[in-house]
Amino acid sequence: MSGFQKVDVLSVILYGEDYLKHSVGDSVLDQYRYGKRRMDGNGRKELLLPIEIIEKIIWYTREAKLKTKYLFLSKYFYVRYLPTIYEEPELHIGNVLRFIESITVNDSPLLGYEEQRRVGTGKITEGNQNANEKENINKNTTKKRKKFKNTRGEYIKKLDLTKLSGGIRSSNITKIIKHSNKELRELVLPQMKIGYIGVISFRNCLKLKKLDLSLVLDVINLNELITCLNRLEYLKELRFPRSSIKMDGNGNKDNGDVKYLKIKKIESLYISGGITDEILENLNPEGGGNDVHEASGGNSSNIEKLSIKFCSSLTDFGVYRFLNNNRLGRNIRELSVFYPNVKLSANTFDYVFKMCPNLVRFEISDDFISSELFSDYNLAMVRDSTSSTGSRSSVVLEELHLTTSGLLGQFNKVRPEDLLLALLELRFPRLVRLRLSRRLGWDVAGANGVLDQIVGAVERNAGAVCFDA
C-alpha cells in the first residue's frame, strides 16, 4: 500500500482540518501541519490560502457546479461567484417559483444607522418609545432607507426552459425572460402554449445568439415574429416554431407579402412550420435588398447548418432558389431534411451535391431522394492519376445518415446496390461515418452480401457503419 489517499483540495482549503477529520480520518490529518487557523480582527477564521489561489482552483474545477454555500465564505466570494451561479440556472418545476422571486423581488429596505444603533442597544421598545422619539427616528432614517434594485437577472446568460412544460403559467415564463433580457445569450422556450406576449418576449434580448422556438405550441404570426427577429443582430442559431402562419392585423390568414428576415450572422438555421418559398427567397445575407440575388456587397452567407422539417408550405422551387444561390448553397456544411414536408417531391434532393458542393454532413429521409442521388452525374468526378479508376469524386461528404418514414411504397426506393457502387467507384472518397435506419429494409438484402460489402468499403476508409432502429 502506498499510503496515498485522494483529498478534495478545494474542501481542504475552505474548511481546513474539520473537513480532513470527517473525510479522511485523524491519521491523514496528522500528516498536515495546519495547526490552529488564525483568527482575523473580527474573530473569524482566515482562509488557508490567498483568495487568488482559491479562485484559480475553483476556476479549474468549475464543471463540478459551484455550490451556493460558498457564497457565505466572504463578501468577496459573494460578489465574485454570484454571477457564476446565475449564469446558467437549472430550472424545473420544483425551483422555478423561488427562482422568479430571487430575480424579481427587490432587496428589503435597510434600516438607517441611528435606528439600527438604538434597536441594537435596546433603547427603543414598544413600552418606552414615545411619539416624539419615533418621529425623530423616522426623520433620521427616511433619507438613509432605500431599496436596492435587484440585478441578479442581469447575470443570466443561458436559459433552458424545457423542463417547465405544463407546470407553470405562461405569465411566469414572460416574467423570467423580461428580467433576464439584458445579458441573455441563449434561450430555449418550453413545449407549452405561452401566448403571444410570451412568444415574442425575446424581442428585447438584444444580445441573443441562440433562439429555440421549435417546441412552442402556439400558432404564431410570421410577420410579427420576423419583425422581432430582425432586432437580434447577434443571432447565430435560430429554430423556427412548428406552428406559424402569415396573418393580417385581424388575425386572419394573409396571402400578402411577408417581411424580410435578415440573416446577417446566422450560422445555424432550422426551418419548420409555415415557412414558404417567398420567405426563403427573401432571406438576405446582407440584411437588405428585395432579392437574395440582388443583394449588394458580394459577401458569402454565414449559414453552415440547415435543417428542414415540418414545413407544410415549402415546395421544390423554394428549395432550389435557396440552395442554388452561390453565396448560400456553397457555404452549407451540414444539411438535414426530415419527414414530413408534404409539398416536397420524391426526388427533391437528388442534386444536393451540385447545389451544396462543400457538404460535410448530410441527413436525409428517402422520401425526398431516389437512387439518382448516387449516380456519377450528380457526384462530380475530376481527373486523378493516382486513383485506380483515373478519376475521383470532388464530393467532400464525411457523414451520411439515411432514414425513412416507413410509409407504403418507400421500400426499395433507394437500393443498397446503388450506394455500394458509389462507394466502390470512390464517389464518396471521404465518407467515414454511415448511419442507416433498419426501416430501410436493407438488412433483408444482407443475404447476398451487399450490406457486408458496404460495411467493408466504409471500414477500408477508416470509417464505421451504424444501424438505427
PDB file of C-alpha atoms in Angstrom, residues 41-292:
ATOM      1  CA  GLY A  41      -9.700  41.070  13.630  1.00  0.00           C
ATOM      2  CA  ASN A  42     -13.413  40.209  13.735  1.00  0.00           C
ATOM      3  CA  GLY A  43     -12.907  36.807  15.328  1.00  0.00           C
ATOM      4  CA  ARG A  44     -13.447  34.881  12.069  1.00  0.00           C
ATOM      5  CA  LYS A  45     -11.192  32.136  10.767  1.00  0.00           C
ATOM      6  CA  GLU A  46      -8.910  33.165   7.944  1.00  0.00           C
ATOM      7  CA  LEU A  47      -8.693  31.152   4.718  1.00  0.00           C
ATOM      8  CA  LEU A  48      -5.709  28.811   4.433  1.00  0.00           C
ATOM      9  CA  LEU A  49      -4.631  30.183   1.050  1.00  0.00           C
ATOM     10  CA  PRO A  50      -4.796  33.600  -0.608  1.00  0.00           C
ATOM     11  CA  ILE A  51      -8.114  34.345  -2.257  1.00  0.00           C
ATOM     12  CA  GLU A  52      -6.478  34.477  -5.717  1.00  0.00           C
ATOM     13  CA  ILE A  53      -5.256  30.880  -5.447  1.00  0.00           C
ATOM     14  CA  ILE A  54      -8.669  29.685  -4.242  1.00  0.00           C
ATOM     15  CA  GLU A  55     -10.246  31.455  -7.192  1.00  0.00           C
ATOM     16  CA  LYS A  56      -7.921  29.638  -9.584  1.00  0.00           C
ATOM     17  CA  ILE A  57      -8.759  26.259  -8.025  1.00  0.00           C
ATOM     18  CA  ILE A  58     -12.485  26.924  -8.354  1.00  0.00           C
ATOM     19  CA  TRP A  59     -11.992  28.036 -11.949  1.00  0.00           C
ATOM     20  CA  TYR A  60     -10.207  24.776 -12.834  1.00  0.00           C
ATOM     21  CA  THR A  61     -12.982  22.751 -11.157  1.00  0.00           C
ATOM     22  CA  ARG A  62     -15.857  24.886 -12.445  1.00  0.00           C
ATOM     23  CA  GLU A  63     -17.509  21.952 -14.252  1.00  0.00           C
ATOM     24  CA  ALA A  64     -18.312  20.433 -10.857  1.00  0.00           C
ATOM     25  CA  LYS A  65     -21.039  23.087 -10.290  1.00  0.00           C
ATOM     26  CA  LEU A  66     -20.216  25.724  -7.716  1.00  0.00           C
ATOM     27  CA  LYS A  67     -22.276  25.250  -4.550  1.00  0.00           C
ATOM     28  CA  THR A  68     -24.300  28.147  -3.184  1.00  0.00           C
ATOM     29  CA  LYS A  69     -22.901  27.700   0.329  1.00  0.00           C
ATOM     30  CA  TYR A  70     -19.573  29.075  -0.899  1.00  0.00           C
ATOM     31  CA  LEU A  71     -21.234  32.482  -1.212  1.00  0.00           C
ATOM     32  CA  PHE A  72     -21.268  32.787   2.581  1.00  0.00           C
ATOM     33  CA  LEU A  73     -17.497  32.473   2.945  1.00  0.00           C
ATOM     34  CA  SER A  74     -16.855  36.188   2.485  1.00  0.00           C
ATOM     35  CA  LYS A  75     -18.129  39.287   0.736  1.00  0.00           C
ATOM     36  CA  TYR A  76     -15.547  38.731  -1.969  1.00  0.00           C
ATOM     37  CA  PHE A  77     -16.861  35.252  -2.731  1.00  0.00           C
ATOM     38  CA  TYR A  78     -20.423  36.552  -2.827  1.00  0.00           C
ATOM     39  CA  VAL A  79     -19.613  39.325  -5.296  1.00  0.00           C
ATOM     40  CA  ARG A  80     -17.293  37.157  -7.382  1.00  0.00           C
ATOM     41  CA  TYR A  81     -19.357  33.975  -7.705  1.00  0.00           C
ATOM     42  CA  LEU A  82     -22.947  35.175  -7.656  1.00  0.00           C
ATOM     43  CA  PRO A  83     -22.775  35.809 -11.439  1.00  0.00           C
ATOM     44  CA  THR A  84     -21.338  32.307 -11.941  1.00  0.00           C
ATOM     45  CA  ILE A  85     -24.230  30.650 -10.107  1.00  0.00           C
ATOM     46  CA  TYR A  86     -26.888  32.620 -12.000  1.00  0.00           C
ATOM     47  CA  GLU A  87     -25.164  32.354 -15.382  1.00  0.00           C
ATOM     48  CA  GLU A  88     -26.844  29.077 -16.398  1.00  0.00           C
ATOM     49  CA  PRO A  89     -29.615  28.167 -13.934  1.00  0.00           C
ATOM     50  CA  GLU A  90     -31.084  24.647 -13.987  1.00  0.00           C
ATOM     51  CA  LEU A  91     -34.801  25.346 -13.771  1.00  0.00           C
ATOM     52  CA  HIS A  92     -37.535  22.801 -13.095  1.00  0.00           C
ATOM     53  CA  ILE A  93     -40.997  22.790 -11.558  1.00  0.00           C
ATOM     54  CA  GLY A  94     -39.637  22.453  -8.035  1.00  0.00           C
ATOM     55  CA  ASN A  95     -37.464  25.560  -8.002  1.00  0.00           C
ATOM     56  CA  VAL A  96     -38.848  27.908 -10.634  1.00  0.00           C
ATOM     57  CA  LEU A  97     -41.104  29.956  -8.317  1.00  0.00           C
ATOM     58  CA  ARG A  98     -38.267  30.597  -5.883  1.00  0.00           C
ATOM     59  CA  PHE A  99     -36.033  31.493  -8.803  1.00  0.00           C
ATOM     60  CA  ILE A 100     -38.566  34.023 -10.104  1.00  0.00           C
ATOM     61  CA  GLU A 101     -38.736  35.587  -6.667  1.00  0.00           C
ATOM     62  CA  SER A 102     -34.954  35.791  -6.434  1.00  0.00           C
ATOM     63  CA  ILE A 103     -34.618  37.757  -9.688  1.00  0.00           C
ATOM     64  CA  THR A 104     -37.732  39.942  -9.439  1.00  0.00           C
ATOM     65  CA  VAL A 105     -38.181  40.999  -5.795  1.00  0.00           C
ATOM     66  CA  ASN A 106     -36.063  43.981  -4.806  1.00  0.00           C
ATOM     67  CA  ASP A 107     -33.872  43.702  -1.731  1.00  0.00           C
ATOM     68  CA  SER A 108     -35.635  44.681   1.507  1.00  0.00           C
ATOM     69  CA  PRO A 109     -35.095  48.253   2.748  1.00  0.00           C
ATOM     70  CA  LEU A 110     -32.144  48.844   5.030  1.00  0.00           C
ATOM     71  CA  LEU A 111     -32.595  50.424   8.447  1.00  0.00           C
ATOM     72  CA  GLY A 112     -30.896  53.753   8.977  1.00  0.00           C
ATOM     73  CA  TYR A 113     -27.775  53.831  11.102  1.00  0.00           C
ATOM     74  CA  GLU A 114     -29.436  55.637  14.027  1.00  0.00           C
ATOM     75  CA  GLU A 115     -32.334  53.182  14.106  1.00  0.00           C
ATOM     76  CA  GLN A 116     -30.015  50.184  13.949  1.00  0.00           C
ATOM     77  CA  ARG A 117     -27.928  51.554  16.822  1.00  0.00           C
ATOM     78  CA  ARG A 118     -30.920  52.188  19.069  1.00  0.00           C
ATOM     79  CA  VAL A 119     -32.607  48.904  18.285  1.00  0.00           C
ATOM     80  CA  GLY A 120     -29.340  47.095  18.851  1.00  0.00           C
ATOM     81  CA  THR A 121     -28.776  48.703  22.270  1.00  0.00           C
ATOM     82  CA  GLY A 122     -32.359  48.144  23.393  1.00  0.00           C
ATOM     83  CA  LYS A 123     -33.190  51.842  23.785  1.00  0.00           C
ATOM     84  CA  ILE A 124     -36.296  51.569  21.635  1.00  0.00           C
ATOM     85  CA  THR A 125     -39.036  49.216  22.782  1.00  0.00           C
ATOM     86  CA  GLU A 126     -42.777  49.113  22.471  1.00  0.00           C
ATOM     87  CA  GLY A 127     -43.107  50.262  26.104  1.00  0.00           C
ATOM     88  CA  ASN A 128     -40.735  53.222  26.354  1.00  0.00           C
ATOM     89  CA  GLN A 129     -40.858  54.710  22.856  1.00  0.00           C
ATOM     90  CA  ASN A 130     -42.850  57.954  22.807  1.00  0.00           C
ATOM     91  CA  ALA A 131     -44.269  59.704  19.776  1.00  0.00           C
ATOM     92  CA  ASN A 132     -41.611  62.432  19.628  1.00  0.00           C
ATOM     93  CA  GLU A 133     -38.765  59.955  19.704  1.00  0.00           C
ATOM     94  CA  LYS A 134     -40.408  57.836  16.989  1.00  0.00           C
ATOM     95  CA  GLU A 135     -40.858  60.943  14.820  1.00  0.00           C
ATOM     96  CA  ASN A 136     -37.181  61.884  15.219  1.00  0.00           C
ATOM     97  CA  ILE A 137     -36.103  58.381  14.251  1.00  0.00           C
ATOM     98  CA  ASN A 138     -38.275  58.465  11.150  1.00  0.00           C
ATOM     99  CA  LYS A 139     -36.723  61.771  10.101  1.00  0.00           C
ATOM    100  CA  ASN A 140     -33.220  60.382  10.526  1.00  0.00           C
ATOM    101  CA  THR A 141     -33.877  57.115   8.715  1.00  0.00           C
ATOM    102  CA  THR A 142     -36.063  58.287   5.819  1.00  0.00           C
ATOM    103  CA  LYS A 143     -33.110  59.546   3.805  1.00  0.00           C
ATOM    104  CA  LYS A 144     -30.902  56.580   4.651  1.00  0.00           C
ATOM    105  CA  ARG A 145     -33.507  53.894   3.966  1.00  0.00           C
ATOM    106  CA  LYS A 146     -33.621  52.764   0.358  1.00  0.00           C
ATOM    107  CA  LYS A 147     -34.309  49.729  -1.763  1.00  0.00           C
ATOM    108  CA  PHE A 148     -31.555  48.206  -3.837  1.00  0.00           C
ATOM    109  CA  LYS A 149     -32.542  47.246  -7.370  1.00  0.00           C
ATOM    110  CA  ASN A 150     -32.441  43.502  -7.959  1.00  0.00           C
ATOM    111  CA  THR A 151     -29.793  42.902 -10.638  1.00  0.00           C
ATOM    112  CA  ARG A 152     -29.460  39.116 -10.353  1.00  0.00           C
ATOM    113  CA  GLY A 153     -31.306  38.658 -13.635  1.00  0.00           C
ATOM    114  CA  GLU A 154     -28.516  40.510 -15.420  1.00  0.00           C
ATOM    115  CA  TYR A 155     -26.142  37.636 -14.635  1.00  0.00           C
ATOM    116  CA  ILE A 156     -28.228  35.103 -16.595  1.00  0.00           C
ATOM    117  CA  LYS A 157     -26.722  34.168 -19.960  1.00  0.00           C
ATOM    118  CA  LYS A 158     -28.355  30.816 -20.755  1.00  0.00           C
ATOM    119  CA  LEU A 159     -31.990  29.865 -20.176  1.00  0.00           C
ATOM    120  CA  ASP A 160     -33.290  26.367 -20.899  1.00  0.00           C
ATOM    121  CA  LEU A 161     -36.999  26.293 -20.006  1.00  0.00           C
ATOM    122  CA  THR A 162     -37.805  22.872 -21.487  1.00  0.00           C
ATOM    123  CA  LYS A 163     -38.319  21.269 -18.052  1.00  0.00           C
ATOM    124  CA  LEU A 164     -41.153  23.696 -17.253  1.00  0.00           C
ATOM    125  CA  SER A 165     -43.615  22.257 -19.787  1.00  0.00           C
ATOM    126  CA  GLY A 166     -47.165  22.196 -18.438  1.00  0.00           C
ATOM    127  CA  GLY A 167     -46.257  23.019 -14.849  1.00  0.00           C
ATOM    128  CA  ILE A 168     -46.136  26.804 -14.882  1.00  0.00           C
ATOM    129  CA  ARG A 169     -48.254  29.713 -16.051  1.00  0.00           C
ATOM    130  CA  SER A 170     -47.280  31.492 -19.254  1.00  0.00           C
ATOM    131  CA  SER A 171     -47.025  34.795 -17.387  1.00  0.00           C
ATOM    132  CA  ASN A 172     -44.164  33.365 -15.326  1.00  0.00           C
ATOM    133  CA  ILE A 173     -42.278  32.445 -18.499  1.00  0.00           C
ATOM    134  CA  THR A 174     -42.629  36.029 -19.689  1.00  0.00           C
ATOM    135  CA  LYS A 175     -41.503  37.341 -16.324  1.00  0.00           C
ATOM    136  CA  ILE A 176     -38.333  35.226 -16.353  1.00  0.00           C
ATOM    137  CA  ILE A 177     -37.367  36.402 -19.837  1.00  0.00           C
ATOM    138  CA  LYS A 178     -38.198  40.036 -19.054  1.00  0.00           C
ATOM    139  CA  HIS A 179     -35.892  40.162 -16.034  1.00  0.00           C
ATOM    140  CA  SER A 180     -33.012  38.375 -17.768  1.00  0.00           C
ATOM    141  CA  ASN A 181     -33.033  40.077 -21.171  1.00  0.00           C
ATOM    142  CA  LYS A 182     -30.047  42.364 -20.607  1.00  0.00           C
ATOM    143  CA  GLU A 183     -27.231  39.789 -20.954  1.00  0.00           C
ATOM    144  CA  LEU A 184     -29.125  36.716 -22.200  1.00  0.00           C
ATOM    145  CA  ARG A 185     -27.221  34.773 -24.887  1.00  0.00           C
ATOM    146  CA  GLU A 186     -29.215  31.529 -25.282  1.00  0.00           C
ATOM    147  CA  LEU A 187     -32.958  30.928 -24.896  1.00  0.00           C
ATOM    148  CA  VAL A 188     -34.948  27.699 -25.312  1.00  0.00           C
ATOM    149  CA  LEU A 189     -38.716  28.019 -24.829  1.00  0.00           C
ATOM    150  CA  PRO A 190     -40.772  25.121 -23.364  1.00  0.00           C
ATOM    151  CA  GLN A 191     -43.298  22.827 -25.024  1.00  0.00           C
ATOM    152  CA  MET A 192     -46.455  24.643 -23.998  1.00  0.00           C
ATOM    153  CA  LYS A 193     -48.778  27.440 -25.010  1.00  0.00           C
ATOM    154  CA  ILE A 194     -47.269  30.628 -23.665  1.00  0.00           C
ATOM    155  CA  GLY A 195     -49.375  33.164 -25.555  1.00  0.00           C
ATOM    156  CA  TYR A 196     -48.456  35.915 -27.976  1.00  0.00           C
ATOM    157  CA  ILE A 197     -46.617  38.013 -25.371  1.00  0.00           C
ATOM    158  CA  GLY A 198     -44.641  35.001 -24.191  1.00  0.00           C
ATOM    159  CA  VAL A 199     -43.545  34.050 -27.702  1.00  0.00           C
ATOM    160  CA  ILE A 200     -42.216  37.495 -28.604  1.00  0.00           C
ATOM    161  CA  SER A 201     -40.897  38.298 -25.131  1.00  0.00           C
ATOM    162  CA  PHE A 202     -37.392  37.755 -26.503  1.00  0.00           C
ATOM    163  CA  ARG A 203     -37.594  40.906 -28.645  1.00  0.00           C
ATOM    164  CA  ASN A 204     -35.671  42.928 -26.068  1.00  0.00           C
ATOM    165  CA  CYS A 205     -32.966  40.284 -25.599  1.00  0.00           C
ATOM    166  CA  LEU A 206     -30.701  42.156 -27.977  1.00  0.00           C
ATOM    167  CA  LYS A 207     -27.608  40.040 -27.229  1.00  0.00           C
ATOM    168  CA  LEU A 208     -29.218  36.697 -28.070  1.00  0.00           C
ATOM    169  CA  LYS A 209     -27.034  34.310 -30.051  1.00  0.00           C
ATOM    170  CA  LYS A 210     -29.251  31.218 -29.889  1.00  0.00           C
ATOM    171  CA  LEU A 211     -33.071  31.138 -30.006  1.00  0.00           C
ATOM    172  CA  ASP A 212     -35.042  27.880 -29.996  1.00  0.00           C
ATOM    173  CA  LEU A 213     -38.797  28.179 -30.649  1.00  0.00           C
ATOM    174  CA  SER A 214     -39.223  24.652 -32.019  1.00  0.00           C
ATOM    175  CA  LEU A 215     -41.253  23.353 -29.045  1.00  0.00           C
ATOM    176  CA  VAL A 216     -43.722  26.239 -28.770  1.00  0.00           C
ATOM    177  CA  LEU A 217     -47.327  25.106 -29.288  1.00  0.00           C
ATOM    178  CA  ASP A 218     -48.845  28.498 -30.157  1.00  0.00           C
ATOM    179  CA  VAL A 219     -49.797  29.464 -33.709  1.00  0.00           C
ATOM    180  CA  ILE A 220     -47.509  32.402 -34.426  1.00  0.00           C
ATOM    181  CA  ASN A 221     -47.878  35.287 -36.839  1.00  0.00           C
ATOM    182  CA  LEU A 222     -44.819  35.079 -39.074  1.00  0.00           C
ATOM    183  CA  ASN A 223     -44.735  38.778 -39.917  1.00  0.00           C
ATOM    184  CA  GLU A 224     -44.655  39.771 -36.261  1.00  0.00           C
ATOM    185  CA  LEU A 225     -42.140  37.030 -35.483  1.00  0.00           C
ATOM    186  CA  ILE A 226     -39.795  38.205 -38.233  1.00  0.00           C
ATOM    187  CA  THR A 227     -40.117  41.802 -37.008  1.00  0.00           C
ATOM    188  CA  CYS A 228     -38.865  40.680 -33.593  1.00  0.00           C
ATOM    189  CA  LEU A 229     -36.116  38.511 -35.073  1.00  0.00           C
ATOM    190  CA  ASN A 230     -34.742  41.389 -37.120  1.00  0.00           C
ATOM    191  CA  ARG A 231     -33.910  43.203 -33.873  1.00  0.00           C
ATOM    192  CA  LEU A 232     -31.469  40.458 -32.874  1.00  0.00           C
ATOM    193  CA  GLU A 233     -28.362  41.384 -34.823  1.00  0.00           C
ATOM    194  CA  TYR A 234     -26.073  38.945 -32.967  1.00  0.00           C
ATOM    195  CA  LEU A 235     -28.263  35.878 -33.557  1.00  0.00           C
ATOM    196  CA  LYS A 236     -26.268  32.844 -34.757  1.00  0.00           C
ATOM    197  CA  GLU A 237     -28.680  29.933 -34.265  1.00  0.00           C
ATOM    198  CA  LEU A 238     -32.412  30.105 -34.972  1.00  0.00           C
ATOM    199  CA  ARG A 239     -35.044  27.381 -34.722  1.00  0.00           C
ATOM    200  CA  PHE A 240     -38.474  28.296 -36.065  1.00  0.00           C
ATOM    201  CA  PRO A 241     -41.672  27.095 -34.340  1.00  0.00           C
ATOM    202  CA  ARG A 242     -43.642  24.210 -35.822  1.00  0.00           C
ATOM    203  CA  SER A 243     -46.890  26.190 -35.996  1.00  0.00           C
ATOM    204  CA  SER A 244     -46.609  29.510 -37.775  1.00  0.00           C
ATOM    205  CA  ILE A 245     -48.673  31.280 -40.399  1.00  0.00           C
ATOM    206  CA  LYS A 246     -48.942  34.633 -42.115  1.00  0.00           C
ATOM    207  CA  MET A 247     -51.786  36.668 -40.602  1.00  0.00           C
ATOM    208  CA  ASP A 248     -53.112  40.178 -41.024  1.00  0.00           C
ATOM    209  CA  GLY A 249     -53.905  42.626 -38.235  1.00  0.00           C
ATOM    210  CA  ASN A 250     -57.284  40.975 -37.586  1.00  0.00           C
ATOM    211  CA  GLY A 251     -55.823  37.520 -37.029  1.00  0.00           C
ATOM    212  CA  ASN A 252     -56.957  36.201 -40.430  1.00  0.00           C
ATOM    213  CA  LYS A 253     -54.760  34.326 -42.868  1.00  0.00           C
ATOM    214  CA  ASP A 254     -52.818  36.753 -45.035  1.00  0.00           C
ATOM    215  CA  ASN A 255     -51.659  35.939 -48.557  1.00  0.00           C
ATOM    216  CA  GLY A 256     -49.817  39.226 -48.978  1.00  0.00           C
ATOM    217  CA  ASP A 257     -46.126  39.981 -48.874  1.00  0.00           C
ATOM    218  CA  VAL A 258     -44.040  38.770 -45.997  1.00  0.00           C
ATOM    219  CA  LYS A 259     -41.346  40.810 -44.305  1.00  0.00           C
ATOM    220  CA  TYR A 260     -37.689  40.156 -44.978  1.00  0.00           C
ATOM    221  CA  LEU A 261     -35.702  38.151 -42.470  1.00  0.00           C
ATOM    222  CA  LYS A 262     -32.184  39.477 -42.034  1.00  0.00           C
ATOM    223  CA  ILE A 263     -29.750  36.609 -41.556  1.00  0.00           C
ATOM    224  CA  LYS A 264     -26.536  38.576 -41.465  1.00  0.00           C
ATOM    225  CA  LYS A 265     -24.825  36.497 -38.744  1.00  0.00           C
ATOM    226  CA  ILE A 266     -26.936  33.337 -38.533  1.00  0.00           C
ATOM    227  CA  GLU A 267     -24.809  30.185 -38.790  1.00  0.00           C
ATOM    228  CA  SER A 268     -27.427  27.520 -37.955  1.00  0.00           C
ATOM    229  CA  LEU A 269     -30.943  27.779 -39.392  1.00  0.00           C
ATOM    230  CA  TYR A 270     -33.702  25.268 -38.567  1.00  0.00           C
ATOM    231  CA  ILE A 271     -36.712  25.791 -40.825  1.00  0.00           C
ATOM    232  CA  SER A 272     -40.145  24.476 -39.855  1.00  0.00           C
ATOM    233  CA  GLY A 273     -43.778  25.467 -39.640  1.00  0.00           C
ATOM    234  CA  GLY A 274     -45.333  27.904 -42.107  1.00  0.00           C
ATOM    235  CA  ILE A 275     -42.093  28.924 -43.841  1.00  0.00           C
ATOM    236  CA  THR A 276     -42.912  29.460 -47.518  1.00  0.00           C
ATOM    237  CA  ASP A 277     -40.968  29.786 -50.772  1.00  0.00           C
ATOM    238  CA  GLU A 278     -41.363  33.546 -50.518  1.00  0.00           C
ATOM    239  CA  ILE A 279     -39.701  33.694 -47.111  1.00  0.00           C
ATOM    240  CA  LEU A 280     -36.766  31.569 -48.276  1.00  0.00           C
ATOM    241  CA  GLU A 281     -36.437  33.672 -51.414  1.00  0.00           C
ATOM    242  CA  ASN A 282     -36.321  36.854 -49.346  1.00  0.00           C
ATOM    243  CA  LEU A 283     -33.659  35.588 -46.958  1.00  0.00           C
ATOM    244  CA  ASN A 284     -30.865  38.093 -47.330  1.00  0.00           C
ATOM    245  CA  PRO A 285     -27.331  37.506 -46.065  1.00  0.00           C
ATOM    246  CA  GLU A 286     -26.613  41.229 -46.024  1.00  0.00           C
ATOM    247  CA  GLY A 287     -29.885  42.145 -44.334  1.00  0.00           C
ATOM    248  CA  GLY A 288     -31.261  44.332 -47.111  1.00  0.00           C
ATOM    249  CA  GLY A 289     -32.484  44.367 -50.717  1.00  0.00           C
ATOM    250  CA  ASN A 290     -35.510  42.837 -52.382  1.00  0.00           C
ATOM    251  CA  ASP A 291     -33.924  39.650 -53.640  1.00  0.00           C
ATOM    252  CA  VAL A 292     -31.151  37.457 -52.416  1.00  0.00           C
TER     253      VAL A 292
END
